[in-house]
Structure formats: C-alpha cells, structure tokens
mmCIF file of C-alpha atoms in Angstrom:
data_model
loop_
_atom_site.group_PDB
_atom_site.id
_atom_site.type_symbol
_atom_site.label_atom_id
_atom_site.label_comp_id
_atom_site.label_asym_id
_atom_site.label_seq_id
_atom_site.Cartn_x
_atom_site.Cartn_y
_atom_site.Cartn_z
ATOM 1 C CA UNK A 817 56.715 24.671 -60.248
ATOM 2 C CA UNK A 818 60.260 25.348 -59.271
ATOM 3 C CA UNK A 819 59.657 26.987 -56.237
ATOM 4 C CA UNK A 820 57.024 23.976 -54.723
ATOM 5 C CA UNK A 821 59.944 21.511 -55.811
ATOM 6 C CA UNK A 822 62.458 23.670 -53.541
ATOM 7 C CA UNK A 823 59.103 23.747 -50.949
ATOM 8 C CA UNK A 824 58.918 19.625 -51.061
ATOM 9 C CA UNK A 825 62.737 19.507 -50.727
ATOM 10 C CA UNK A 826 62.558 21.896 -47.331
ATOM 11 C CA UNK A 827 60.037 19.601 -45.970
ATOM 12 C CA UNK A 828 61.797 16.597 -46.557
ATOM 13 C CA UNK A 829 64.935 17.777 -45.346
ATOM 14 C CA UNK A 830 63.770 19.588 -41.978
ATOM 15 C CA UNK A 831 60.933 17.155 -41.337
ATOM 16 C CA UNK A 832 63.526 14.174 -40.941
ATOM 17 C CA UNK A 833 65.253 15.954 -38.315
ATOM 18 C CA UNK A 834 61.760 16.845 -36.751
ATOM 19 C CA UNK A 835 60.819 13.349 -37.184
ATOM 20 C CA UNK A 836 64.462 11.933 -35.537
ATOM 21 C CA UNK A 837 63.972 14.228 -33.106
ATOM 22 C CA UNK A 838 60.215 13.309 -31.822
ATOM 23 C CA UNK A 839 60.809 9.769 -32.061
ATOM 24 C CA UNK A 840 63.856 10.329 -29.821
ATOM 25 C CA UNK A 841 62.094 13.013 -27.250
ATOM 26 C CA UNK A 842 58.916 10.272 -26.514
ATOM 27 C CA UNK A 843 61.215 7.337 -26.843
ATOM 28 C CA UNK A 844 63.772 8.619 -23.524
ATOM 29 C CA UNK A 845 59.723 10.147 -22.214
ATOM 30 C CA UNK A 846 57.772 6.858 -22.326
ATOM 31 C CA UNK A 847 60.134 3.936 -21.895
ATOM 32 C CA UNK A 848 59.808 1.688 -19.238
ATOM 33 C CA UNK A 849 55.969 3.160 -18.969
ATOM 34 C CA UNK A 850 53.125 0.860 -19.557
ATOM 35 C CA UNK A 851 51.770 2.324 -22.528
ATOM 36 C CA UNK A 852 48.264 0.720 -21.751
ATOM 37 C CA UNK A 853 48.276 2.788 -18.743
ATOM 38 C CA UNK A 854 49.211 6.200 -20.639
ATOM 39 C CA UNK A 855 46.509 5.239 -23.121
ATOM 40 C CA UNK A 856 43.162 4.648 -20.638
ATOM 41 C CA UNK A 857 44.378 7.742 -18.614
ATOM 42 C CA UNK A 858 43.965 9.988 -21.640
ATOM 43 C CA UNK A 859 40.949 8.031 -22.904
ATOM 44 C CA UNK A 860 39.011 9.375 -19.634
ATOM 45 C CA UNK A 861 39.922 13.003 -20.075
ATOM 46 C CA UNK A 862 37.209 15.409 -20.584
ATOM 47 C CA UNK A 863 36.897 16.011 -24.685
ATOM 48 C CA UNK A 864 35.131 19.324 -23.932
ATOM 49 C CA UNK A 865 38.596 20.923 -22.254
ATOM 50 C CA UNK A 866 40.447 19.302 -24.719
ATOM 51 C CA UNK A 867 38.714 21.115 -27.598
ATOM 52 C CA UNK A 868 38.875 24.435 -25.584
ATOM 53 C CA UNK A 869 42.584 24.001 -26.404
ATOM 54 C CA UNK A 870 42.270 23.211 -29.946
ATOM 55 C CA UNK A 871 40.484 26.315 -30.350
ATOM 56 C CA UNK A 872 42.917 28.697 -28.514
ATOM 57 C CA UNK A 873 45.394 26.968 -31.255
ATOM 58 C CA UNK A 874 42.894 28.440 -33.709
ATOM 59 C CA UNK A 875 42.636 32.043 -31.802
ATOM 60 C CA UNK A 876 46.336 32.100 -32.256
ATOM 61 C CA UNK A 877 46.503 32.042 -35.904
ATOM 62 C CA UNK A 878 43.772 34.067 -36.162
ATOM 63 C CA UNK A 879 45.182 36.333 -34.373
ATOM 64 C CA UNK A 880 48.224 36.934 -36.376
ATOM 65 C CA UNK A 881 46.049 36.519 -39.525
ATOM 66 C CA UNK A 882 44.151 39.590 -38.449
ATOM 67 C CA UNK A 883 47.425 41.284 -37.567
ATOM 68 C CA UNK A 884 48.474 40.386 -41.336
ATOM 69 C CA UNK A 885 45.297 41.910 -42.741
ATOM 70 C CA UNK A 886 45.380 44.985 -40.539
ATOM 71 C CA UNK A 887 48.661 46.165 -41.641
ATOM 72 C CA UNK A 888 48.323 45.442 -45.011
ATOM 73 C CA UNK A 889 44.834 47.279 -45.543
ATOM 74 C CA UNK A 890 46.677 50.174 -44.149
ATOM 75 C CA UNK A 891 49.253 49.596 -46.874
ATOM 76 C CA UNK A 892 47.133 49.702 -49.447
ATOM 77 C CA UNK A 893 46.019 46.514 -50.110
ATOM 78 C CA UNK A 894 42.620 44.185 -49.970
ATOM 79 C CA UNK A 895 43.809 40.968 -48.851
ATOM 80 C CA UNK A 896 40.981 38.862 -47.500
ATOM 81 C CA UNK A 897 41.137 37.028 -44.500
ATOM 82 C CA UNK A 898 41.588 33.537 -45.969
ATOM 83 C CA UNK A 899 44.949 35.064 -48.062
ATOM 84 C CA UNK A 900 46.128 36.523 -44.619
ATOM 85 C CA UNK A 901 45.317 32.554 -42.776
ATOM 86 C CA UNK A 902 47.589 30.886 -45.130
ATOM 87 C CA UNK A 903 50.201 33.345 -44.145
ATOM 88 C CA UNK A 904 49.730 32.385 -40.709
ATOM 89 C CA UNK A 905 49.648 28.731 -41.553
ATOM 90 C CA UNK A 906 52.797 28.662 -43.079
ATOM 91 C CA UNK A 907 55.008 30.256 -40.559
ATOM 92 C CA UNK A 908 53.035 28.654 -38.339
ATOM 93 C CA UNK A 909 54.139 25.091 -40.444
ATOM 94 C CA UNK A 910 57.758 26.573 -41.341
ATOM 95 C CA UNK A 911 58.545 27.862 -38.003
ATOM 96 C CA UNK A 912 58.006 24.751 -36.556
ATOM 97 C CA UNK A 913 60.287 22.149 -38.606
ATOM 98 C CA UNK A 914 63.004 24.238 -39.219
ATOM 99 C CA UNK A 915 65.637 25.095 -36.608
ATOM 100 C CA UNK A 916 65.586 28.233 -34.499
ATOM 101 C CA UNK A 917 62.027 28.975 -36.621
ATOM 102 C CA UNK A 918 64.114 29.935 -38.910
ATOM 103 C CA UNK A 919 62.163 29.239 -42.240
ATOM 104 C CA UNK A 920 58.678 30.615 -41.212
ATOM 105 C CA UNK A 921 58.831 33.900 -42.294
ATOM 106 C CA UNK A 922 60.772 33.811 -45.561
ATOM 107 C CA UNK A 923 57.989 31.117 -46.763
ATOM 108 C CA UNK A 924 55.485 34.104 -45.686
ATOM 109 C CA UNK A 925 57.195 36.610 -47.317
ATOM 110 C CA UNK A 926 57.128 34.446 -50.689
ATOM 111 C CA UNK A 927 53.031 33.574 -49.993
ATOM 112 C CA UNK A 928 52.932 37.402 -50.242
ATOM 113 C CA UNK A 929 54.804 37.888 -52.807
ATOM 114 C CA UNK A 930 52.590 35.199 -55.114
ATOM 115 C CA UNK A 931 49.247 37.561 -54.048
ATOM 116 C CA UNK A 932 51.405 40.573 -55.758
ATOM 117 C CA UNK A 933 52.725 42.178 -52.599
ATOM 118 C CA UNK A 934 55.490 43.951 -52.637
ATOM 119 C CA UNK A 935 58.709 42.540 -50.877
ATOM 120 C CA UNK A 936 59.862 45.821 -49.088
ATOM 121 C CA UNK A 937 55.677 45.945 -47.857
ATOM 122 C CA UNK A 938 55.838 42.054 -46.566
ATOM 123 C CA UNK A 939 58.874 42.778 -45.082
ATOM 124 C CA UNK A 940 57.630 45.695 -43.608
ATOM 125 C CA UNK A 941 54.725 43.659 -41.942
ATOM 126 C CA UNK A 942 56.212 40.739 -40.810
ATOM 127 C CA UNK A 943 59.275 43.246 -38.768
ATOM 128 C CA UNK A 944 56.224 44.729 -37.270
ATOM 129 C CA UNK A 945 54.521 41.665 -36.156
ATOM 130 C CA UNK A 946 58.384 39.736 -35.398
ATOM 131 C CA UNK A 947 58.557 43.227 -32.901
ATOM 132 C CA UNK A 948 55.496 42.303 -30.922
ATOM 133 C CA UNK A 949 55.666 39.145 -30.855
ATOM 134 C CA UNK A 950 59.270 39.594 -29.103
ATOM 135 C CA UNK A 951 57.549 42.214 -27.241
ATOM 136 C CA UNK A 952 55.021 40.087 -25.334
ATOM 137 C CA UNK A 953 56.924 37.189 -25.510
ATOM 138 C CA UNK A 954 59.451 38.517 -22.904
ATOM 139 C CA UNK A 955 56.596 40.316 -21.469
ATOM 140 C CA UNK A 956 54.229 37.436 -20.326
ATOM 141 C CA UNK A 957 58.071 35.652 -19.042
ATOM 142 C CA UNK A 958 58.617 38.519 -16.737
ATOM 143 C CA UNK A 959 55.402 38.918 -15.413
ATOM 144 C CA UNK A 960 55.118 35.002 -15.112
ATOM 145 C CA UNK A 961 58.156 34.515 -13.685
ATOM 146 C CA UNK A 962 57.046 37.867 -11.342
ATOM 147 C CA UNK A 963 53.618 36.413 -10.290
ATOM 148 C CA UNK A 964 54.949 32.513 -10.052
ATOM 149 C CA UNK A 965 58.339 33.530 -7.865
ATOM 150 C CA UNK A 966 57.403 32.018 -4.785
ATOM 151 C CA UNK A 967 56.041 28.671 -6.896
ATOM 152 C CA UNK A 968 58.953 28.589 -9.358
ATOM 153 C CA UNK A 969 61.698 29.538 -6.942
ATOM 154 C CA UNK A 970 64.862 26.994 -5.978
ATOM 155 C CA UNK A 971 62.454 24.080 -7.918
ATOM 156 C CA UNK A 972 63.833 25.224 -11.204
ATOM 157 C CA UNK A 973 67.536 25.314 -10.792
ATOM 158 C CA UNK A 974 67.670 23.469 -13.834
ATOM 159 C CA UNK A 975 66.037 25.595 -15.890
ATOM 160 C CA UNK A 976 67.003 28.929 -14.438
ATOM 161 C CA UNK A 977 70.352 29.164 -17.086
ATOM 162 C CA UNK A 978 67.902 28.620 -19.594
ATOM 163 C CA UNK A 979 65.545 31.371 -18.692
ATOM 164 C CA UNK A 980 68.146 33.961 -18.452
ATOM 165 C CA UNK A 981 69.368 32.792 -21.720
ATOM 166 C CA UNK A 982 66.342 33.197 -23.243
ATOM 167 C CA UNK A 983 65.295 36.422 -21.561
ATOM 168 C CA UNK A 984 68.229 38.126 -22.586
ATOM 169 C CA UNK A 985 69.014 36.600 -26.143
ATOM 170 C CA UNK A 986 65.168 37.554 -26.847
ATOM 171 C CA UNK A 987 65.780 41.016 -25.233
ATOM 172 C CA UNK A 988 69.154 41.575 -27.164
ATOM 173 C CA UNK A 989 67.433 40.797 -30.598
ATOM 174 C CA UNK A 990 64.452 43.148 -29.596
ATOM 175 C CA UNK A 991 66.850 45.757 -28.581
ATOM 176 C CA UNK A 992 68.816 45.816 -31.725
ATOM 177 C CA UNK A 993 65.527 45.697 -33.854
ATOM 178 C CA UNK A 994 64.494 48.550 -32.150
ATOM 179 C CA UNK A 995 68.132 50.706 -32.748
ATOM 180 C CA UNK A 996 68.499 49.810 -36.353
ATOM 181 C CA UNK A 997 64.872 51.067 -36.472
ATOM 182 C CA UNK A 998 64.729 54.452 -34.652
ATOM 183 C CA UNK A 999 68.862 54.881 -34.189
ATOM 184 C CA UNK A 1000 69.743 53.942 -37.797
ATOM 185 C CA UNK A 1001 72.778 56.730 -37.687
ATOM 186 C CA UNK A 1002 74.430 55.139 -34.477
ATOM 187 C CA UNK A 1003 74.151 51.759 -35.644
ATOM 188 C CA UNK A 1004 76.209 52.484 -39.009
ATOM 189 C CA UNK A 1005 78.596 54.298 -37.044
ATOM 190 C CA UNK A 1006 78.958 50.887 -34.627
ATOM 191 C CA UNK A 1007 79.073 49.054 -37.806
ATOM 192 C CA UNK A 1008 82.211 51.256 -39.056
ATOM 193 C CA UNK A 1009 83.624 50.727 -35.849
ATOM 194 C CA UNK A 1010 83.726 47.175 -36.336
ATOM 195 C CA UNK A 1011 84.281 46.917 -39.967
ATOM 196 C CA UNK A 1012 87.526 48.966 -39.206
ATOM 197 C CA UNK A 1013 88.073 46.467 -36.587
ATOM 198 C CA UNK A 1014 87.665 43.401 -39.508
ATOM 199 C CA UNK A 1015 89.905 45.506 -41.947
ATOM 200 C CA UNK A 1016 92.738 46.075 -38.824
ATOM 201 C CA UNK A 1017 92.254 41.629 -38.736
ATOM 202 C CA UNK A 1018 92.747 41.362 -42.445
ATOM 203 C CA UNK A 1019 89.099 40.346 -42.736
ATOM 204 C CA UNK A 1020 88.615 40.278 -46.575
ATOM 205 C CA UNK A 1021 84.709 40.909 -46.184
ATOM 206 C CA UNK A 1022 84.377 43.561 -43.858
ATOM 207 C CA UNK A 1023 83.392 46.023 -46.835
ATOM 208 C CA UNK A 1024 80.668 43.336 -48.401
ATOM 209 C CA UNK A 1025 79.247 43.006 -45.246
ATOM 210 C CA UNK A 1026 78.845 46.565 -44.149
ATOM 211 C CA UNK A 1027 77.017 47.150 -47.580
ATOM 212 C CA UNK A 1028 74.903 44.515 -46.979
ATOM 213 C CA UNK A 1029 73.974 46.036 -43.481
ATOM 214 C CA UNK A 1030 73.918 48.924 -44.405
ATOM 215 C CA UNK A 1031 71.124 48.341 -47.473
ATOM 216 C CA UNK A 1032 68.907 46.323 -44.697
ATOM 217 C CA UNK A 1033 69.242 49.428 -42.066
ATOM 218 C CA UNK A 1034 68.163 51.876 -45.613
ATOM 219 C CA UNK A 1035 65.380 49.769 -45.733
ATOM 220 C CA UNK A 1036 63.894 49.379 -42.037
ATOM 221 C CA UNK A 1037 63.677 53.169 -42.304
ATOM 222 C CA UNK A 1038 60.799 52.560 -44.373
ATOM 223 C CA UNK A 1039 58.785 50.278 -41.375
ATOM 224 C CA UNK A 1040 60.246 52.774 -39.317
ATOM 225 C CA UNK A 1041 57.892 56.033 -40.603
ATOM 226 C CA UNK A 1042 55.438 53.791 -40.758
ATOM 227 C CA UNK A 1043 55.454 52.742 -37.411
ATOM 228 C CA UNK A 1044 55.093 56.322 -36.431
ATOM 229 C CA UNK A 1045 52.326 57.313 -38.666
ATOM 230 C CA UNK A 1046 50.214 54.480 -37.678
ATOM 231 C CA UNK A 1047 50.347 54.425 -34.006
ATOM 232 C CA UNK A 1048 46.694 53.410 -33.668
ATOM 233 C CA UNK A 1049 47.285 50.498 -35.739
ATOM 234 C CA UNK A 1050 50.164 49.123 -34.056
ATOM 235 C CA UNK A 1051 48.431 49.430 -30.554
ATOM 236 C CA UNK A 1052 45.595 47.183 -32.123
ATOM 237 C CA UNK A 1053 48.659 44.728 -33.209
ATOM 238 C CA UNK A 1054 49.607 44.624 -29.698
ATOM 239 C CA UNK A 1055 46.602 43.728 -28.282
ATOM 240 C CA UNK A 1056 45.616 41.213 -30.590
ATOM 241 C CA UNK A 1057 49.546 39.420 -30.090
ATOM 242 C CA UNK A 1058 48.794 39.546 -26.433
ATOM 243 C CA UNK A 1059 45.570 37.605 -26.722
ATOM 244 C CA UNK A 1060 47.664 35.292 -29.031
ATOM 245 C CA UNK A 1061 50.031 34.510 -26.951
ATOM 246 C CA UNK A 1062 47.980 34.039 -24.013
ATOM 247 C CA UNK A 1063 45.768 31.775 -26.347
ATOM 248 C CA UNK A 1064 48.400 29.332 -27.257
ATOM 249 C CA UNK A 1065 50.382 29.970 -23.499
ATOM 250 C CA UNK A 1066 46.675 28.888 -21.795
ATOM 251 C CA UNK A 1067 46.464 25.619 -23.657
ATOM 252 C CA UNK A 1068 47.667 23.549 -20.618
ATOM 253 C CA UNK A 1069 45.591 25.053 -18.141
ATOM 254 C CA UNK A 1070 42.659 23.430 -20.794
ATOM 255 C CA UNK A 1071 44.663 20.277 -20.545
ATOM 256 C CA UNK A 1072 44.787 20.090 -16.543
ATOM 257 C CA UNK A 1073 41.084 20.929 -16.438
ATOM 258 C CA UNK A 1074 40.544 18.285 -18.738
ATOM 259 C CA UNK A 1075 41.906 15.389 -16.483
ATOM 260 C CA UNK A 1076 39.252 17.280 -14.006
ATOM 261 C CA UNK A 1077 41.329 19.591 -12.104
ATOM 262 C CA UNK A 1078 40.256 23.091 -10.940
ATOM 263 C CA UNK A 1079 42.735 23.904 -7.812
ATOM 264 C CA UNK A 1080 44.967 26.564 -9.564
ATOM 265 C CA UNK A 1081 44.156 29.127 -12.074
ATOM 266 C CA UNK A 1082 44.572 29.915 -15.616
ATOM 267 C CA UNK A 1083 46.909 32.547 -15.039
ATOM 268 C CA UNK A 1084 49.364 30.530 -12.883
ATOM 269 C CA UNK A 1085 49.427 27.718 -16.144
ATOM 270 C CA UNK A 1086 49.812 30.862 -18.391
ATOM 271 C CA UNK A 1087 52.438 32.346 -16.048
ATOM 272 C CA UNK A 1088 54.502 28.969 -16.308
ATOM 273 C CA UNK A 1089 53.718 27.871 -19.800
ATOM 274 C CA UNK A 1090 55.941 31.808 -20.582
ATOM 275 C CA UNK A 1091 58.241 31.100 -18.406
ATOM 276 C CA UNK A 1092 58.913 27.731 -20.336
ATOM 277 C CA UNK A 1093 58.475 28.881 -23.476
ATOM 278 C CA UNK A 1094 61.079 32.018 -23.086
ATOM 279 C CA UNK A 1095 63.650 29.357 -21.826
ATOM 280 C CA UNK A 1096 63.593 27.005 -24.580
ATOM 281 C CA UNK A 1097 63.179 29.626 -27.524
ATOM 282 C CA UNK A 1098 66.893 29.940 -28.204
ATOM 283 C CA UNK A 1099 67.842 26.704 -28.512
ATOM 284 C CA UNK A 1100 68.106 25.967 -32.458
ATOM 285 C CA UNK A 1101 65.552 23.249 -32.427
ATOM 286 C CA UNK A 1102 63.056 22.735 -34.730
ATOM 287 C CA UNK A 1103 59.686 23.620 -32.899
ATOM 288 C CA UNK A 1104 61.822 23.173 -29.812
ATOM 289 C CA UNK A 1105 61.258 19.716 -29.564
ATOM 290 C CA UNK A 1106 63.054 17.706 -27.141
ATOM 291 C CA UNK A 1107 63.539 20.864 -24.787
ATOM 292 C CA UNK A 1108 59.677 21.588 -24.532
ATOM 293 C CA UNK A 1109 59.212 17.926 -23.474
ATOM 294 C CA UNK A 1110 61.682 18.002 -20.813
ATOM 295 C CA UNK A 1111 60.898 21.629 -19.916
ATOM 296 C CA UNK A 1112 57.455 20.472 -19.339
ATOM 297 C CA UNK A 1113 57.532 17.735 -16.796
ATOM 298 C CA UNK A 1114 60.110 20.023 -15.067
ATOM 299 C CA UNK A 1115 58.087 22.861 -14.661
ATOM 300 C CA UNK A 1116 54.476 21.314 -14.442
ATOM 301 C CA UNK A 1117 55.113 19.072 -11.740
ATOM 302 C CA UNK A 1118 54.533 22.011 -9.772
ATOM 303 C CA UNK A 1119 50.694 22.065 -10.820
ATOM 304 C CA UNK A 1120 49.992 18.304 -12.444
ATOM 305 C CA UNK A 1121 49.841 15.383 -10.155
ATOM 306 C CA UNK A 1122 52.605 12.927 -10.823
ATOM 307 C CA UNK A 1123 50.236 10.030 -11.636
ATOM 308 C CA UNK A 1124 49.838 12.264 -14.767
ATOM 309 C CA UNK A 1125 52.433 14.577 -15.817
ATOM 310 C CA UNK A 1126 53.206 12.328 -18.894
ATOM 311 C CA UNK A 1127 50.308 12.046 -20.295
ATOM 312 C CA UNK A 1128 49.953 15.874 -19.863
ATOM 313 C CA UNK A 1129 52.622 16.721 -21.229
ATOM 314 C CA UNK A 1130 52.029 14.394 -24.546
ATOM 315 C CA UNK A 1131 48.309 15.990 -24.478
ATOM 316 C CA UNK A 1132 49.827 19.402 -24.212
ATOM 317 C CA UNK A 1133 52.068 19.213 -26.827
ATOM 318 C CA UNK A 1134 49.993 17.161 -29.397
ATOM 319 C CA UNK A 1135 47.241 20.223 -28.997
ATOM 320 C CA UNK A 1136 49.560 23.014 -28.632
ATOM 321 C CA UNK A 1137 52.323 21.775 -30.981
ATOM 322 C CA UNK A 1138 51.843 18.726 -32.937
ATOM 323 C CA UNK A 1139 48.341 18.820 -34.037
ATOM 324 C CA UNK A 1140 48.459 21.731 -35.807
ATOM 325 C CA UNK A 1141 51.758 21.197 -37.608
ATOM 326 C CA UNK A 1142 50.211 18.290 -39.038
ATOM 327 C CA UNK A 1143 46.730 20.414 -40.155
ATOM 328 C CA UNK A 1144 49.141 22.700 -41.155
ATOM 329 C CA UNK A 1145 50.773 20.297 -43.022
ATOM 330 C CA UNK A 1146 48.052 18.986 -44.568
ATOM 331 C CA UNK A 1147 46.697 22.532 -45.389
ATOM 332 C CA UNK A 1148 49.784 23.770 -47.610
ATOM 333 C CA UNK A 1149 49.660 19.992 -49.166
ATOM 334 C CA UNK A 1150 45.894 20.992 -50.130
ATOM 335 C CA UNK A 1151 46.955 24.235 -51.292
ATOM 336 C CA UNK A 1152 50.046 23.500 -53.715
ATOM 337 C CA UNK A 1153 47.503 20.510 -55.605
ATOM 338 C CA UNK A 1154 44.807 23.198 -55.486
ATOM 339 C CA UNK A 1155 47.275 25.803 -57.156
ATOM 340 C CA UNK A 1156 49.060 23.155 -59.302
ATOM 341 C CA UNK A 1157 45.831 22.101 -60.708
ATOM 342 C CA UNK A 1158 44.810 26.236 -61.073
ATOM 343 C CA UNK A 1159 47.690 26.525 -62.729
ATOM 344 C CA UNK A 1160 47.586 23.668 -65.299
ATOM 345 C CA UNK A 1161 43.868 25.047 -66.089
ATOM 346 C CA UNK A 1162 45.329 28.179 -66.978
ATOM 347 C CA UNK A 1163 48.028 26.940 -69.287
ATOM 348 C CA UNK A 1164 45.003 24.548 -71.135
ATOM 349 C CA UNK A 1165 42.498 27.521 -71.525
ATOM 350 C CA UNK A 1166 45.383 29.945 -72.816
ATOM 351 C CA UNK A 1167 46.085 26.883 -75.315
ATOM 352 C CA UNK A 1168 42.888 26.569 -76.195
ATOM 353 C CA UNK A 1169 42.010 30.479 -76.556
ATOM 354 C CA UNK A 1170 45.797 30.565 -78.723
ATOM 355 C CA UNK A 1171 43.944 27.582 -80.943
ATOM 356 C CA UNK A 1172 40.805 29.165 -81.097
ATOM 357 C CA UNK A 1173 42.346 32.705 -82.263
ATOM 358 C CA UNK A 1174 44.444 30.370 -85.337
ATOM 359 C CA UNK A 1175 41.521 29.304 -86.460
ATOM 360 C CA UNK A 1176 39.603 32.631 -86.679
ATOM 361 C CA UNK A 1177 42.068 34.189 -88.457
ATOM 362 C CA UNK A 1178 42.410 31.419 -90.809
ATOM 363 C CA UNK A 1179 38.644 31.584 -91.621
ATOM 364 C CA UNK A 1180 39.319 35.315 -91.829
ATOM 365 C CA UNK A 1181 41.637 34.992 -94.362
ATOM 366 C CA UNK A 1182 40.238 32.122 -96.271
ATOM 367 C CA UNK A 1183 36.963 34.787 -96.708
ATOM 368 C CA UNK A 1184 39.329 37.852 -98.085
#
C-alpha cells in the first residue's frame, strides 16, 4: 500500500507541472484563434486516418511489450503478454509526466519486480531495450535529416542547435552505454583518473562515488555476456524497435492524410517527425511538451498547409502524445483498484482460513 501511496504522490507532483505546462503550450498556440474555426476544421477530418494513428500508438507499445517478453523468456521466465503490456504502459505513462522521462523505467523495473523478477534481470532488459531504442532513435534522425536535406535545409535555422544537441547528447549517452558495457576495464581506469582529479580538489566524495560506479559497471557485465550469447535475440529487438519507432514517428503522416492530403509520402513525415523528435529529446521536459508544440508548426509547415498547421499539430499530439497518456492513465488507475481489491481478498480469505483452522482445533480438542 506504501508503494501506490508514493505512486499517487509521483502523479500528483509531476502531473501539475505537465498540467501547467499544457495549459501554457495551447494557451501562447491558440490565442487570438477563433476556436470555432479550429473546432469545424477538425470535425471534417477523415476518422478512418485518424484511427490509423491511434493504432500505430498501439503498434508501439506492442512493440516494446514483445521486446519485454522476448528477453525475458530467454531469461528464464513465462511472463505473458498482458504482464509485459503493463510494463510498456507504465513507462509509456511515467516517461511522459516526469522530466527528461526520467521516471519510466524505474516504475518498470518495480512492475517487474511485483511479478517476482529479479532486479539485476529487469535491469538487464530494460539496458537492452534503453540501447536500441537510442540506437534507432539517432538512426531514423540521420537518415531523416539525410533524405529531407534539401526540404529541411536553411528553413530550420531555429531548430538546427537543437538537433545537434540532441544528436550528440543521444550519441554521447549511447556511446558511454556501450564502453561501460564491452570496455568495462578502461572506463574504471577513466574513473580513477578523475576520482584522483576530485581527491587533488578536496572533493570529499570522490571515493563514494567511484564505488558506486564501479558496482553499476560490475553489474552491466552481466547484460553484457548476455548480449553476446543471444545475438539472434537482440537482432529480433532491433527490428521490432525500428517498426516502433517508425509506428509512433508515422502518426502525422495519418494526420495529414486525414485532412485529405496525399502529395508527399510517409517517409518524408517519418523523416521529419525524427528529425523533431531527436531535437527536442534533451530538453528536461516532461513528455517534451511545450518544445514538441513549437517544434511542430516549425518543421511541418514544410508539408501542412498553413490554413491548418494548428489544428495538425493539436491532432498530432493528442493521438501521438496525449491520448494515450490519459488511457495510460486510466489503465494503471484500473490496475492499482484491481490489485488493491486482490489484495484485500487475500488478507479476508487468510482471516477466514486462520478462523476456520481455530475452530478445528478447538473441536479437536474438545473430542480428546
């Protein structure tokens, strides 16, 4: 009960600043609009193309659901594919309300842990899935950015710091993921370097924190070997993260064919939507909101008309983003009064059965 009291207070605490920060994002979007207008423009899009986009939302959890279930079968274990979607669900719902998505995968870690898996194995299997998804993330930017040069180029100035930002912060965490992995000996000898560095600045510390470094880099070794052993696996994990991320990247393609559109192609709207997304990623945000707004009508103008790039953009986020943190929402709220009420069950038949097993031995007695 603890721990769902600490879940409510995480909500409530990073879903006012997600709330602030939405009100704040469509209030400086929308003002001085008619909001009459905005409303009978998106009343006569196509429903069809806007479902289309709902269910790439759905591809992309199930995506990293199946990634879940993969790795973990080859661990050892027989989780079943509605355990491994409420994995997804909540670092889907925890990534997205908490800055730089920063809670997602600790809540996954602890869903894991509740279905008796071990916390060096959910570790393991979240580093390999937080590796791919890094992997294709900067992937699908390049190759956007390649393919969309001559579309993108001196119309983005604004944006261009951003990009670079993000391509190399994402490429500089991948990187160092990948030494303390496979170059676990060279990174502690960095780390002495600098923790004789923090000893030569008086930095108290310096020996607590290369302990603690050093016990994650022991560990990693582990997801490391296994890595190696399991090469087929993790070529099926990349596959399945690039149709993810191509699902949820090709949601506002579904959105221009929706306001019935066909001149450009799904790959220039996937090609943009990475560029975007790499650009906005490291900015600690929660879900990224504000920047992905702004991002948007910078970028799409290229491909929407202007009569519409609002109302795009709202429609692309609310599929792509907003929608499903409130499903997701909704989901974990189902689950904890699902689990609370499991639980209190449990406590009345052990109560009862502890009551029932008094009596019987007070007959029993009573007889000798």
């Amino acid at each position: 009960m603890k721990d769902y009291k600490n879940l409510f207070f995480k909500i409530l605490k990073n879903g006012g600043l997600f709330l602030i920060l939405i009100v704040f994002t469509f209030y400086f979007v929308f003002r001085g609009m008619d909001l009459n207008t905005v409303v009978n423009t998106i009343s006569k899009t196509n429903a069809f193309y806007l479902l289309i986009g709902a269910l790439c939302m759905c591809i992309f959890l199930l995506c990293e659901a199946s990634n879940f279930r993969r790795n973990l079968t080859a661990l050892g274990y027989k989780t079943s594919l509605k355990q491994c979607i409420n994995y997804s669900v909540q670092g889907f719902f925890f990534s997205s309300i908490t800055p730089s998505a920063s809670g997602g995968q600790p809540m996954q870690a602890y869903q894991m842990y509740k279905d008796d898996i071990k916390i060096s194995h959910s570790t393991l299997v979240l580093f390999v899935e937080f590796i791919f998804f890094q992997t294709v993330t900067i992937m699908y930017a390049i190759i956007g950015f390649a393919t969309q040069y001559s579309l993108l180029n001196g119309k983005i100035n604004s944006l261009m710091i951003l990009f670079i930002l993000g391509i190399v912060f994402n490429f500089a965490v991948l990187v160092a993921f990948i030494l303390v992995l496979f170059h676990s000996e060279k990174v502690k000898k960095l780390l002495n370097i600098v923790v004789r560095f923090l000893k030569f600045c008086k930095f108290k510390k310096a020996d607590m924190i290369k302990e603690k470094v050093d016990s994650i880099i022991d560990d990693y070794k582990e997801c490391a070997m296994y890595i190696v052993k399991n090469k087929g696996i993790m070529f099926k994990t990349f596959i399945i993260k690039c149709v993810q991320i191509f699902a949820i990247h090709s949601v506002p393609y579904w959105i221009y064919r929706s306001f019935g559109f066909n001149e450009y192609s799904i790959f220039m709207f996937v090609g943009v939507q990475a560029v975007l997304f790499i650009s906005v990623s490291a900015l600690p945000l929660p879900g990224s909101v504000g920047a992905s707004e702004s991002g948007f009508l910078i970028l799409f103008k290229l491909l929407f008309p202007a009569s519409v790039l609002n109302e795009a953009m709202l429609l692309s986020r609310g599929v792509s983003f907003y929608l499903f943190v409130f499903l997701c929402g909704i989901f974990i709220l189902v689950k904890y009064a699902s689990d609370t009420r499991a639980k209190r069950l449990a406590k009345l038949q052990a109560a009862k059965e502890a009551a029932e097993k008094k009596v019987y031995k007070k007959r029993v007695v009573q007889q000798i």
